[in-house]
XYZ file of C-alpha atoms in Angstrom:
729
model
C -15.625 1.830 -0.064
C -16.730 5.478 -0.592
C -14.945 8.500 0.518
C -17.243 11.187 1.896
C -18.019 13.224 5.025
C -18.695 10.099 7.146
C -16.143 7.663 5.731
C -12.552 9.073 5.932
C -9.233 7.592 4.987
C -6.520 7.661 7.477
C -3.753 10.361 6.721
C -1.629 7.568 4.977
C -4.554 6.042 3.108
C -4.723 9.505 1.353
C -1.485 8.608 -0.329
C -2.023 6.372 -3.310
C 0.536 4.170 -4.761
C 2.747 3.874 -1.934
C 6.061 2.097 -2.953
C 9.579 2.646 -2.182
C 12.737 2.315 -4.391
C 16.504 2.254 -3.861
C 19.786 4.199 -4.789
C 23.496 4.018 -5.208
C 26.792 5.366 -4.079
C 29.075 7.414 -6.140
C 32.043 7.878 -4.051
C 35.291 6.498 -5.275
C 36.073 2.826 -5.458
C 32.479 1.666 -4.989
C 31.235 3.405 -8.168
C 34.126 2.641 -10.042
C 33.889 -1.035 -9.374
C 30.035 -1.011 -10.263
C 30.652 0.901 -13.414
C 33.459 -1.238 -14.637
C 31.489 -4.349 -13.775
C 28.465 -3.138 -15.828
C 30.563 -2.052 -18.742
C 32.349 -5.624 -18.806
C 29.017 -7.534 -18.784
C 27.619 -5.669 -21.838
C 28.592 -8.458 -24.053
C 27.105 -11.177 -21.692
C 23.588 -9.760 -22.005
C 21.160 -12.495 -22.960
C 18.920 -10.210 -25.128
C 20.266 -7.986 -27.914
C 22.768 -5.429 -26.383
C 22.064 -1.752 -27.391
C 25.315 -0.551 -25.814
C 23.492 2.109 -23.942
C 25.381 4.604 -21.676
C 23.532 7.524 -19.983
C 25.355 10.479 -18.446
C 24.146 11.768 -15.109
C 25.935 14.960 -13.961
C 29.141 14.197 -15.885
C 29.147 10.510 -14.777
C 28.661 7.899 -17.603
C 26.404 5.030 -16.436
C 26.157 1.876 -18.564
C 22.634 0.418 -19.075
C 23.437 -2.761 -21.129
C 20.267 -4.375 -20.286
C 17.902 -1.575 -21.373
C 16.541 -3.666 -24.188
C 14.746 -5.587 -21.362
C 12.591 -2.581 -20.755
C 10.772 -3.430 -24.092
C 8.797 -6.581 -23.540
C 7.339 -6.390 -27.083
C 10.702 -7.504 -28.496
C 10.781 -11.131 -29.432
C 14.112 -11.960 -27.806
C 13.039 -10.245 -24.672
C 9.898 -12.500 -24.531
C 12.172 -15.565 -25.192
C 14.368 -14.607 -22.269
C 11.671 -13.918 -19.887
C 9.889 -17.188 -20.802
C 13.067 -19.136 -20.404
C 13.765 -17.544 -16.999
C 10.318 -18.179 -15.832
C 10.195 -21.731 -16.957
C 13.364 -22.449 -15.131
C 12.103 -20.987 -11.902
C 8.618 -22.960 -12.085
C 10.610 -26.226 -12.564
C 12.743 -25.507 -9.595
C 9.790 -24.436 -7.229
C 7.264 -26.890 -8.492
C 9.680 -29.706 -7.642
C 10.022 -28.813 -3.969
C 7.951 -31.094 -1.944
C 6.858 -28.424 0.630
C 5.326 -26.285 -2.068
C 2.245 -28.420 -2.560
C 2.032 -28.857 1.241
C 2.075 -24.917 1.475
C -0.596 -24.723 -1.290
C -2.941 -27.214 0.518
C -2.652 -25.311 3.805
C -3.285 -21.805 2.335
C -6.083 -23.019 0.236
C -7.844 -24.632 3.257
C -6.954 -21.763 5.624
C -8.468 -19.195 3.321
C -11.718 -21.295 2.483
C -14.163 -19.173 4.565
C -16.424 -16.313 4.020
C -15.044 -12.753 4.643
C -16.631 -9.324 4.689
C -15.762 -5.639 5.264
C -17.582 -3.272 7.670
C -21.080 -2.669 6.145
C -21.576 1.196 5.598
C -24.835 2.745 5.619
C -26.317 4.821 2.595
C -29.922 5.788 2.890
C -31.597 2.628 4.495
C -29.207 0.216 3.022
C -25.888 -1.139 4.151
C -23.184 -1.996 1.544
C -19.975 -4.112 1.824
C -17.496 -5.989 -0.065
C -17.699 -9.885 0.501
C -16.117 -12.937 -0.645
C -16.962 -16.764 -0.118
C -14.135 -19.337 0.209
C -11.491 -19.394 -2.402
C -13.324 -17.037 -4.966
C -10.618 -14.922 -6.771
C -12.309 -11.650 -6.309
C -14.481 -9.734 -3.746
C -18.032 -8.902 -4.731
C -20.228 -6.166 -3.529
C -23.462 -6.986 -1.573
C -26.151 -4.984 0.335
C -28.544 -5.533 3.164
C -31.933 -3.751 3.479
C -31.215 -3.498 7.382
C -28.111 -4.188 9.456
C -29.167 -7.442 10.697
C -30.890 -8.517 7.271
C -29.640 -11.058 4.697
C -27.223 -10.062 2.161
C -28.040 -9.794 -1.342
C -25.291 -9.737 -4.151
C -25.296 -6.329 -6.023
C -22.191 -6.897 -8.122
C -20.944 -10.565 -8.551
C -17.176 -10.516 -9.192
C -17.218 -13.877 -10.390
C -19.360 -12.997 -13.556
C -16.961 -10.287 -14.632
C -14.336 -12.677 -16.079
C -13.806 -16.216 -16.718
C -10.319 -16.416 -15.101
C -11.103 -14.353 -12.020
C -8.787 -11.601 -13.056
C -11.215 -8.654 -13.084
C -11.501 -6.820 -9.684
C -13.778 -4.446 -8.226
C -11.280 -2.087 -6.716
C -13.765 0.129 -4.952
C -17.555 1.278 -5.015
C -19.379 4.567 -4.158
C -23.148 4.387 -3.313
C -25.049 7.553 -3.760
C -26.610 9.369 -0.725
C -29.794 7.159 -0.548
C -28.264 3.817 -1.523
C -30.148 3.765 -5.125
C -27.141 3.603 -7.365
C -23.467 2.500 -6.901
C -20.532 3.923 -9.064
C -17.838 1.136 -9.189
C -14.253 0.798 -10.372
C -13.037 -2.251 -12.378
C -9.580 -3.264 -13.080
C -8.224 -6.207 -15.241
C -5.260 -8.330 -14.506
C -4.002 -6.455 -11.430
C -3.629 -3.158 -13.332
C -4.089 0.320 -11.672
C -6.083 1.259 -14.741
C -9.778 1.574 -13.973
C -13.121 1.901 -15.730
C -16.080 3.484 -14.008
C -19.613 1.846 -13.974
C -22.734 2.626 -12.506
C -25.187 -0.067 -11.220
C -28.914 0.624 -10.355
C -29.546 -1.155 -7.054
C -33.074 -1.827 -7.518
C -32.829 -3.455 -10.903
C -29.254 -4.886 -10.438
C -28.398 -3.733 -13.855
C -25.675 -1.345 -15.046
C -26.724 1.837 -16.460
C -25.075 2.908 -19.976
C -22.390 4.984 -18.347
C -18.837 3.556 -18.782
C -16.094 6.177 -18.022
C -12.538 5.814 -19.184
C -9.245 7.250 -18.228
C -9.656 6.431 -14.394
C -6.674 5.364 -12.210
C -6.778 5.903 -8.475
C -10.044 7.458 -8.995
C -12.505 8.603 -6.371
C -16.192 9.708 -6.680
C -18.572 12.108 -4.740
C -22.137 12.029 -5.710
C -24.273 15.029 -6.016
C -27.147 15.375 -3.509
C -29.956 14.509 -5.954
C -28.035 11.405 -7.299
C -28.313 12.623 -10.969
C -24.734 13.443 -11.244
C -21.440 12.930 -9.580
C -17.873 14.350 -9.361
C -14.946 12.171 -10.004
C -11.070 12.220 -10.530
C -9.400 10.981 -13.580
C -6.615 11.677 -16.043
C -7.009 13.713 -19.118
C -8.352 11.801 -22.104
C -8.617 12.030 -25.902
C -11.220 14.864 -25.511
C -9.189 17.120 -23.564
C -6.823 19.681 -25.208
C -3.409 18.376 -26.367
C -1.462 20.638 -24.141
C -2.876 19.221 -20.917
C -0.373 17.444 -18.886
C -1.456 13.961 -19.158
C 0.072 12.645 -15.702
C -1.991 15.070 -13.704
C -5.485 14.397 -12.499
C -8.523 16.474 -13.327
C -11.934 16.650 -11.365
C -15.081 16.311 -13.591
C -18.727 16.325 -13.264
C -20.590 13.447 -15.021
C -24.355 13.562 -15.476
C -26.078 10.060 -15.538
C -26.943 8.956 -18.950
C -24.693 11.455 -21.007
C -21.681 10.587 -22.790
C -18.212 11.065 -20.993
C -17.468 13.590 -23.701
C -20.208 15.931 -22.212
C -18.364 15.895 -18.773
C -17.654 19.162 -17.238
C -14.058 19.807 -15.968
C -14.444 21.728 -12.642
C -10.797 21.439 -11.287
C -7.408 21.368 -12.759
C -4.184 22.619 -11.669
C -2.378 23.938 -14.846
C 0.664 25.232 -13.090
C 1.643 22.022 -11.500
C 2.501 18.423 -12.743
C 2.126 14.921 -11.355
C -0.687 15.637 -8.941
C -3.850 13.654 -8.208
C -6.907 14.398 -6.581
C -9.398 12.815 -4.147
C -13.105 14.016 -4.151
C -15.514 13.676 -1.166
C -18.993 14.799 -0.695
C -20.721 16.456 2.391
C -24.552 16.541 1.292
C -25.777 18.008 4.496
C -23.294 21.062 4.177
C -23.861 21.042 0.341
C -19.968 20.806 0.096
C -17.736 19.063 -2.485
C -14.195 18.412 -0.990
C -11.036 18.028 -3.129
C -7.737 16.800 -1.692
C -4.674 17.396 -4.015
C -1.316 15.828 -3.747
C 1.726 16.034 -5.674
C 2.889 12.453 -6.218
C 3.096 10.578 -3.071
C 3.868 13.710 -0.906
C 1.848 14.070 2.214
C 1.794 17.770 1.677
C -1.646 18.102 0.397
C -3.908 20.993 -0.544
C -7.583 21.251 0.328
C -10.320 22.864 -1.627
C -14.096 23.062 -1.177
C -17.011 24.070 -3.438
C -20.808 24.009 -3.523
C -21.798 20.456 -4.130
C -24.909 21.607 -6.267
C -22.528 23.839 -8.576
C -18.865 23.476 -8.269
C -18.149 26.475 -10.127
C -16.791 28.464 -7.131
C -13.913 26.680 -5.460
C -12.290 27.969 -2.351
C -8.787 26.934 -1.142
C -8.691 26.061 2.473
C -5.090 24.881 2.619
C -2.476 25.237 -0.253
C -0.465 22.283 -1.673
C 3.123 21.682 -0.571
C 3.177 23.197 2.783
C 2.598 20.261 5.237
C 0.618 17.016 5.725
C -2.988 17.707 5.691
C -5.921 15.287 5.860
C -9.444 16.444 6.138
C -11.573 14.098 8.153
C -14.920 15.568 8.711
C -16.908 18.917 8.501
C -19.806 20.201 10.494
C -21.311 22.801 8.136
C -18.611 25.305 7.362
C -16.351 24.055 10.191
C -13.639 21.624 9.145
C -11.719 19.000 11.090
C -8.332 17.804 9.855
C -5.264 16.082 10.758
C -2.137 17.922 10.096
C 1.720 17.825 10.761
C 1.850 21.569 10.442
C 3.908 22.644 13.602
C 3.355 19.160 14.936
C 5.637 16.308 13.478
C 3.478 13.675 15.275
C 0.161 15.221 13.836
C -2.689 16.933 15.697
C -6.299 17.351 15.180
C -7.404 20.856 14.132
C -10.645 22.680 13.676
C -10.989 25.181 10.938
C -13.484 28.009 10.033
C -13.981 27.911 6.420
C -14.579 31.738 6.362
C -11.250 32.289 7.963
C -8.966 29.159 7.308
C -5.515 30.759 7.812
C -3.314 28.482 9.934
C -2.955 30.904 12.703
C -6.684 30.851 13.179
C -6.793 27.044 13.486
C -8.067 25.717 16.889
C -6.090 22.658 18.039
C -8.665 19.902 19.238
C -6.294 16.996 19.895
C -2.750 18.302 20.642
C 0.421 16.557 19.289
C 1.757 13.881 21.745
C 4.500 11.361 21.840
C 2.282 9.024 19.783
C 1.489 9.702 16.261
C -2.119 10.575 15.590
C -3.443 8.539 12.547
C -7.193 8.822 12.431
C -10.299 10.514 13.950
C -14.130 10.215 13.673
C -16.293 13.302 14.654
C -19.712 12.722 16.292
C -22.218 15.329 17.678
C -20.672 15.264 21.142
C -17.577 12.977 20.887
C -14.586 12.309 19.012
C -12.906 8.732 18.448
C -9.262 8.997 17.687
C -6.615 6.579 16.786
C -2.792 6.938 17.720
C 0.164 4.645 16.830
C 2.194 3.656 19.959
C 5.270 1.350 19.475
C 3.586 -0.292 16.282
C 0.378 -0.653 18.199
C -2.846 1.342 17.760
C -4.793 2.870 20.534
C -8.326 3.944 20.305
C -9.730 6.547 22.545
C -12.889 8.663 23.051
C -12.685 12.588 23.473
C -15.185 15.229 23.924
C -15.392 17.773 21.086
C -12.966 20.129 22.956
C -10.238 17.274 23.010
C -10.724 16.266 26.713
C -9.839 12.665 27.104
C -12.807 10.443 28.259
C -11.915 6.984 27.958
C -9.371 4.537 26.241
C -10.939 1.450 24.387
C -9.672 -1.979 25.462
C -9.588 -4.182 22.376
C -7.284 -6.806 23.746
C -3.578 -5.931 23.126
C -1.460 -5.426 20.017
C -4.025 -4.636 17.307
C -4.651 -2.470 14.305
C -8.139 -0.774 13.985
C -10.009 0.551 10.928
C -13.038 2.779 11.403
C -16.436 2.218 9.547
C -18.746 4.779 7.836
C -20.683 6.683 10.452
C -23.209 9.513 10.851
C -22.458 12.243 13.325
C -25.641 11.578 15.183
C -24.832 7.826 15.561
C -24.350 6.315 19.063
C -21.874 3.699 17.968
C -18.921 3.258 15.636
C -18.073 -0.042 13.798
C -14.384 -1.070 14.155
C -12.557 -3.687 12.084
C -9.978 -5.095 14.464
C -7.001 -7.103 13.556
C -4.075 -8.667 15.420
C -1.263 -11.038 14.800
C -3.005 -14.153 16.362
C -6.411 -14.235 14.633
C -8.124 -12.905 11.435
C -10.027 -9.680 11.604
C -13.312 -9.250 13.393
C -15.874 -6.428 13.550
C -16.545 -4.630 16.988
C -19.321 -2.434 17.948
C -18.018 0.499 19.945
C -20.671 1.963 22.296
C -19.782 5.770 22.327
C -21.591 6.430 25.613
C -20.128 3.525 27.575
C -16.806 3.471 25.704
C -17.252 -0.300 25.574
C -16.568 -2.550 22.482
C -18.719 -5.628 21.981
C -18.305 -8.201 19.128
C -20.464 -7.531 16.257
C -19.280 -9.921 13.684
C -16.645 -12.821 14.485
C -14.225 -13.948 11.982
C -15.091 -17.232 10.336
C -11.330 -18.087 9.700
C -10.478 -21.765 10.212
C -7.036 -21.160 11.594
C -5.672 -18.981 14.349
C -2.243 -18.492 15.997
C -3.699 -18.162 19.481
C -1.170 -20.490 20.995
C 1.987 -18.716 19.615
C 4.161 -16.135 21.253
C 4.160 -12.566 19.950
C 7.010 -10.296 21.416
C 7.916 -6.803 20.561
C 11.662 -6.116 20.938
C 13.742 -2.885 20.318
C 17.020 -3.003 18.162
C 19.616 -0.395 18.316
C 20.594 0.757 14.731
C 23.971 1.997 13.636
C 23.362 5.613 14.779
C 21.748 4.659 18.066
C 18.072 4.840 16.962
C 15.773 2.474 18.792
C 13.983 0.330 16.156
C 10.890 -1.752 17.124
C 10.627 -5.443 15.967
C 7.851 -7.926 16.301
C 8.798 -11.328 16.669
C 6.181 -14.389 16.136
C 7.161 -17.978 16.927
C 6.061 -21.223 18.633
C 6.374 -21.462 22.234
C 9.422 -23.165 23.640
C 11.823 -22.728 20.736
C 15.531 -22.975 21.643
C 17.676 -19.925 21.269
C 20.643 -21.929 19.920
C 20.774 -19.986 16.495
C 19.253 -23.032 14.495
C 15.725 -21.531 13.934
C 14.741 -20.943 10.325
C 13.825 -17.165 10.473
C 12.292 -14.897 8.025
C 12.759 -11.033 8.508
C 10.704 -8.555 6.638
C 10.017 -4.762 6.552
C 8.721 -2.005 4.371
C 10.263 1.320 5.497
C 8.776 3.748 2.948
C 6.255 6.513 2.221
C 5.288 6.881 5.850
C 3.368 3.640 5.747
C 3.541 1.853 9.151
C 3.606 -1.877 9.704
C 0.625 -2.576 12.105
C -0.483 -5.829 13.714
C -2.283 -8.068 11.194
C -3.127 -11.730 10.887
C -1.827 -13.444 7.755
C -2.019 -17.229 6.803
C 1.311 -16.732 5.296
C 2.774 -15.881 8.654
C 0.858 -18.697 10.163
C 2.257 -21.274 7.688
C 5.824 -20.141 8.400
C 5.346 -20.219 12.112
C 3.508 -23.611 12.035
C 6.376 -25.011 10.016
C 8.849 -24.239 12.968
C 10.033 -20.817 11.830
C 10.534 -17.457 13.488
C 8.759 -14.546 11.760
C 10.251 -10.996 12.440
C 8.873 -7.667 11.317
C 11.142 -4.619 11.581
C 9.428 -1.179 11.852
C 12.427 0.584 10.187
C 12.648 4.201 9.259
C 10.915 5.518 6.290
C 7.662 4.329 7.726
C 5.138 6.232 9.896
C 5.391 4.357 13.096
C 6.532 7.410 15.038
C 5.155 10.348 12.930
C 6.909 12.507 10.328
C 10.368 12.322 11.839
C 10.349 8.704 11.392
C 9.210 8.921 7.698
C 11.690 11.662 7.067
C 14.586 9.792 8.760
C 14.335 7.144 5.982
C 13.654 8.889 2.699
C 15.617 10.864 0.157
C 19.047 11.650 1.490
C 18.368 9.588 4.645
C 17.477 6.413 2.714
C 20.466 4.576 3.995
C 18.952 4.631 7.466
C 16.212 2.390 6.477
C 19.004 -0.143 5.257
C 20.911 0.338 8.612
C 17.917 -0.394 10.632
C 17.141 -3.531 8.670
C 20.750 -4.639 8.843
C 20.711 -4.131 12.646
C 17.473 -6.081 13.034
C 19.174 -9.090 11.181
C 22.196 -8.813 13.528
C 20.105 -8.593 16.518
C 18.211 -11.891 15.655
C 21.702 -13.675 15.175
C 23.204 -12.077 18.232
C 20.465 -13.055 20.466
C 20.492 -16.717 19.336
C 17.300 -16.793 17.330
C 18.997 -17.629 14.104
C 22.306 -17.645 12.261
C 23.107 -16.399 8.855
C 22.588 -19.857 7.126
C 19.107 -19.952 8.492
C 18.071 -16.254 8.074
C 15.942 -15.308 5.066
C 14.649 -11.933 4.082
C 11.612 -10.971 2.044
C 9.939 -7.765 0.931
C 7.552 -6.408 -1.649
C 7.514 -3.137 -3.633
C 9.521 -0.751 -1.530
C 10.287 -3.677 0.638
C 11.643 -5.409 -2.375
C 13.944 -2.682 -2.932
C 14.961 -2.978 0.752
C 16.000 -6.499 0.607
C 17.938 -6.270 -2.563
C 19.902 -3.193 -1.272
C 20.717 -4.765 2.072
C 21.555 -8.124 0.391
C 24.127 -6.158 -1.812
C 25.538 -4.321 1.119
C 25.725 -7.286 3.388
C 25.835 -10.675 1.429
C 27.517 -12.109 4.411
C 24.433 -11.746 6.703
C 21.591 -13.684 4.931
C 20.946 -17.278 3.845
C 18.382 -16.583 1.220
C 16.389 -13.532 -0.254
C 13.028 -13.155 -2.067
C 12.316 -9.879 -3.444
C 8.708 -9.174 -5.011
C 7.838 -6.556 -7.390
C 10.910 -4.415 -6.584
C 12.258 -1.183 -7.801
C 15.931 -1.699 -8.819
C 16.857 1.009 -11.233
C 16.764 4.108 -8.942
C 18.236 6.331 -11.683
C 15.428 5.794 -14.153
C 12.404 4.935 -11.995
C 10.623 8.128 -13.083
C 10.492 7.026 -16.611
C 8.152 3.976 -15.889
C 4.436 3.845 -15.397
C 3.701 5.441 -11.944
C 7.408 6.081 -10.862
C 7.407 9.811 -11.453
C 5.151 10.094 -8.546
C 7.859 8.650 -6.127
C 10.195 11.609 -6.620
C 8.990 13.163 -3.198
C 10.224 10.016 -1.532
C 13.415 9.216 -3.304
C 14.331 12.179 -5.212
C 15.340 12.630 -8.897
C 18.713 11.408 -10.273
C 18.303 13.404 -13.516
C 17.532 16.867 -12.264
C 19.384 16.959 -8.883
C 22.958 15.973 -8.449
C 22.585 15.408 -4.855
C 19.644 13.099 -5.391
C 21.799 11.370 -7.987
C 24.587 10.657 -5.528
C 22.221 9.306 -3.034
C 20.474 7.226 -5.269
C 23.453 5.773 -6.995
C 24.760 4.756 -3.536
C 22.022 2.286 -2.996
C 20.455 1.484 -6.366
C 20.373 -2.382 -6.528
C 20.819 -2.392 -10.136
C 24.083 -0.463 -9.987
C 25.505 -1.846 -6.775
C 26.107 -5.531 -7.857
C 29.797 -6.279 -7.427
C 31.620 -8.491 -9.886
C 32.483 -11.961 -8.737
C 31.005 -11.577 -5.267
C 28.883 -14.645 -4.425
C 25.321 -13.544 -3.120
C 22.695 -15.501 -1.152
C 20.394 -17.647 -3.166
C 17.837 -15.172 -4.550
C 14.342 -15.341 -6.096
C 12.926 -12.175 -7.742
C 9.114 -12.281 -8.207
C 7.273 -9.770 -10.618
C 4.108 -9.775 -12.656
C 3.693 -9.124 -16.414
C 0.826 -6.549 -15.923
C 2.400 -4.553 -13.048
C 2.008 -0.896 -14.247
C 2.939 0.475 -10.830
C 6.464 -1.039 -10.609
C 7.346 -1.882 -14.250
C 8.591 -5.619 -14.404
C 11.688 -4.329 -16.304
C 13.306 -3.379 -13.013
C 13.224 -7.094 -12.023
C 14.456 -8.140 -15.468
C 17.343 -5.891 -15.681
C 18.474 -6.746 -12.121
C 18.349 -10.473 -12.742
C 20.162 -10.112 -15.954
C 22.864 -7.964 -14.467
C 23.430 -10.386 -11.398
C 23.594 -13.212 -13.664
C 26.359 -11.629 -15.716
C 28.357 -10.142 -12.895
C 28.037 -12.800 -10.393
C 27.652 -16.130 -12.375
C 28.377 -18.109 -9.031
C 25.315 -16.685 -7.447
C 21.841 -18.531 -7.519
C 19.303 -16.444 -8.805
C 15.779 -17.083 -10.140
C 13.078 -14.903 -11.790
C 9.487 -15.619 -11.398
C 6.852 -13.970 -13.558
C 3.192 -14.315 -12.727
C 0.936 -13.842 -15.843
C -2.335 -11.578 -16.036
C -1.338 -10.093 -12.634
C -0.125 -6.875 -11.287
C 1.490 -5.203 -8.268
C -0.853 -6.554 -5.776
C -4.115 -4.925 -5.405
C -6.764 -6.499 -7.642
C -4.831 -9.671 -8.120
C -6.726 -12.779 -8.331
C -6.639 -14.617 -4.790
C -5.124 -17.780 -6.546
C -2.313 -15.775 -7.864
C -1.650 -13.950 -4.419
C -1.456 -17.455 -2.892
C 0.772 -18.723 -5.461
C 3.209 -15.803 -4.739
C 3.074 -16.604 -1.119
C 3.554 -20.275 -1.573
C 6.580 -19.728 -3.986
C 8.091 -17.435 -1.503
C 7.870 -19.744 1.705
C 8.786 -22.809 -0.455
C 11.946 -21.223 -1.925
C 12.961 -19.938 1.720
C 12.265 -23.266 3.263
C 14.428 -25.036 0.816
C 17.349 -22.687 0.872
C 17.475 -22.075 4.725
C 16.987 -25.730 5.712
C 16.440 -26.782 9.313
C 13.729 -28.984 10.840
C 10.333 -28.902 9.321
C 7.188 -29.113 11.369
C 3.969 -30.534 9.781
C 1.509 -27.987 8.682
C -2.044 -28.563 10.525
C -4.749 -30.362 8.562
C -7.657 -28.141 8.808
C -11.169 -29.694 8.885
C -13.377 -29.088 5.810
C -15.415 -25.758 5.796
């Protein structure tokens, strides 16, 4: 929904495009073997071979399958189509595939809605009914009133591939700016709809991607972030966002640019509005770095911009302001984050007042009311919500029932309540009404989900990694399973960009567990479960720690009798896709099957593709930094395939319109593995008119899940329980 003074992202939500990638070792025999193998495979490339060799810091790196980066070439299209047809033939022939499809379709056939947010007298929310492919936008004239459809996503395309990624009502709820994307792309177009008439205004704005909107107080204009377009000077860097003011009814060419960082590259901006204080707020990040800058300007005329906190110093996430007093979550001098209060007239860090001090639990979010604060901390992959007074004194801890994750709804400082979206491993999300005076939650809107895991076991265990670090892992399984090593087990993780794995319900997990499997989620380093040190411990030169943690988790599952190698599958997407490929290559003896979705595989060239340059703060840059090159080369999946080693059965899934992680990463990896290890079983699946994940049609997301589980069930074997038959909706 909107980002404004009463609806704040968490500190990690402020980083857009979170994704991780891999690297590759340079030392001695390992590198020599990889390089020799790649060179020997050049003649085996299915598409035309350009015999490309690139030199990094004096080391020649063959790149024989670089032609696969150009999907416009006829021979590349033919190769992709052949690989995909082979994969579809294999998966569609698996009997369990249709059973999974039937269960997933039935389980997801229920109405869903987000927390309603108030703008003026109206309440706005995303909603979807049953198996429709995309969420629509609706509004209510009062909180308990009937919902009216404002933007029907089903009317935007015939195939369900046009998505409403976000929407931004104006202050009084009379107009809504909204962003559309097609076929899963991160590219967006910005539209404006009049709420009274239900019709779009003529305004259609281009060059949007990861765009946010902040309305002026009078609703006649808004500020928005975008990338430079054709009307901007040719010397403006096209990969850095600018902030513009758009006046309703005027052409985009008339927009006024009010913020641009000419001295920095690869940054993007979030804009928020505080109408009561007449403030425009701008948060600026370089790539996916958490070290954000914070700027403010008068909302009525943003000509005079004031820097509150500079870019590149520390993690900084503004959450609210009361007039010229600003509240922010920061890791400056507090690796686990603290909540500070800042005077706009004297914003130097040594003048900040700490409201919620750093503790052993990572601070993640806060909401500021007239007399109270509601704060959220991570604790061992759980989220805890508490109420404090404005001086930070703890008043009460909210009991939401156990392991859960919590999202805050939009609020006003004078409210006596806060709406919470609560999720856990056993049931789909519900909305709770938190009474600020009593500190008691009560159910506001129950989930209408048709299936739950109320009867299963959810355990949290701790695994000792290679260097002695304790790594949390959550296990989900049917009660009474035998610890005889025979359980079909699926291990997954993410481990990047400071993004934490929190408790959530998933019909994909439900299907796996109902079929008799054990589901394991490892909260490895690189994530944000334990604050900045946990993130830093698994990125750049420390990235191998993520893989060590994941390997230790797999060994723990085997050593404690939950499974054995032949029955242990691993799966990850995006940064997690890199994770499972890197660990498979390092320990092919440990896993029975692997599914990697939308992975980064070429760690030496990832900045060359689409959004990749923004990941340099996470992974480093092989081209400009020799230390980064050596680190990345040590684990880069594309460069660590060993000739004639037989790897576990592998399914690599990508999408033809993924403009966050270019599908060429998947194509080049599969071609290389086929050439160097012809004894290995590897399949490539390519979803059409789909992207990285966000904005994909629901049917395509279900397909990806069903393909993943069907492949793993087939390759891992073991007894198969029947999936439950769900009653019609």
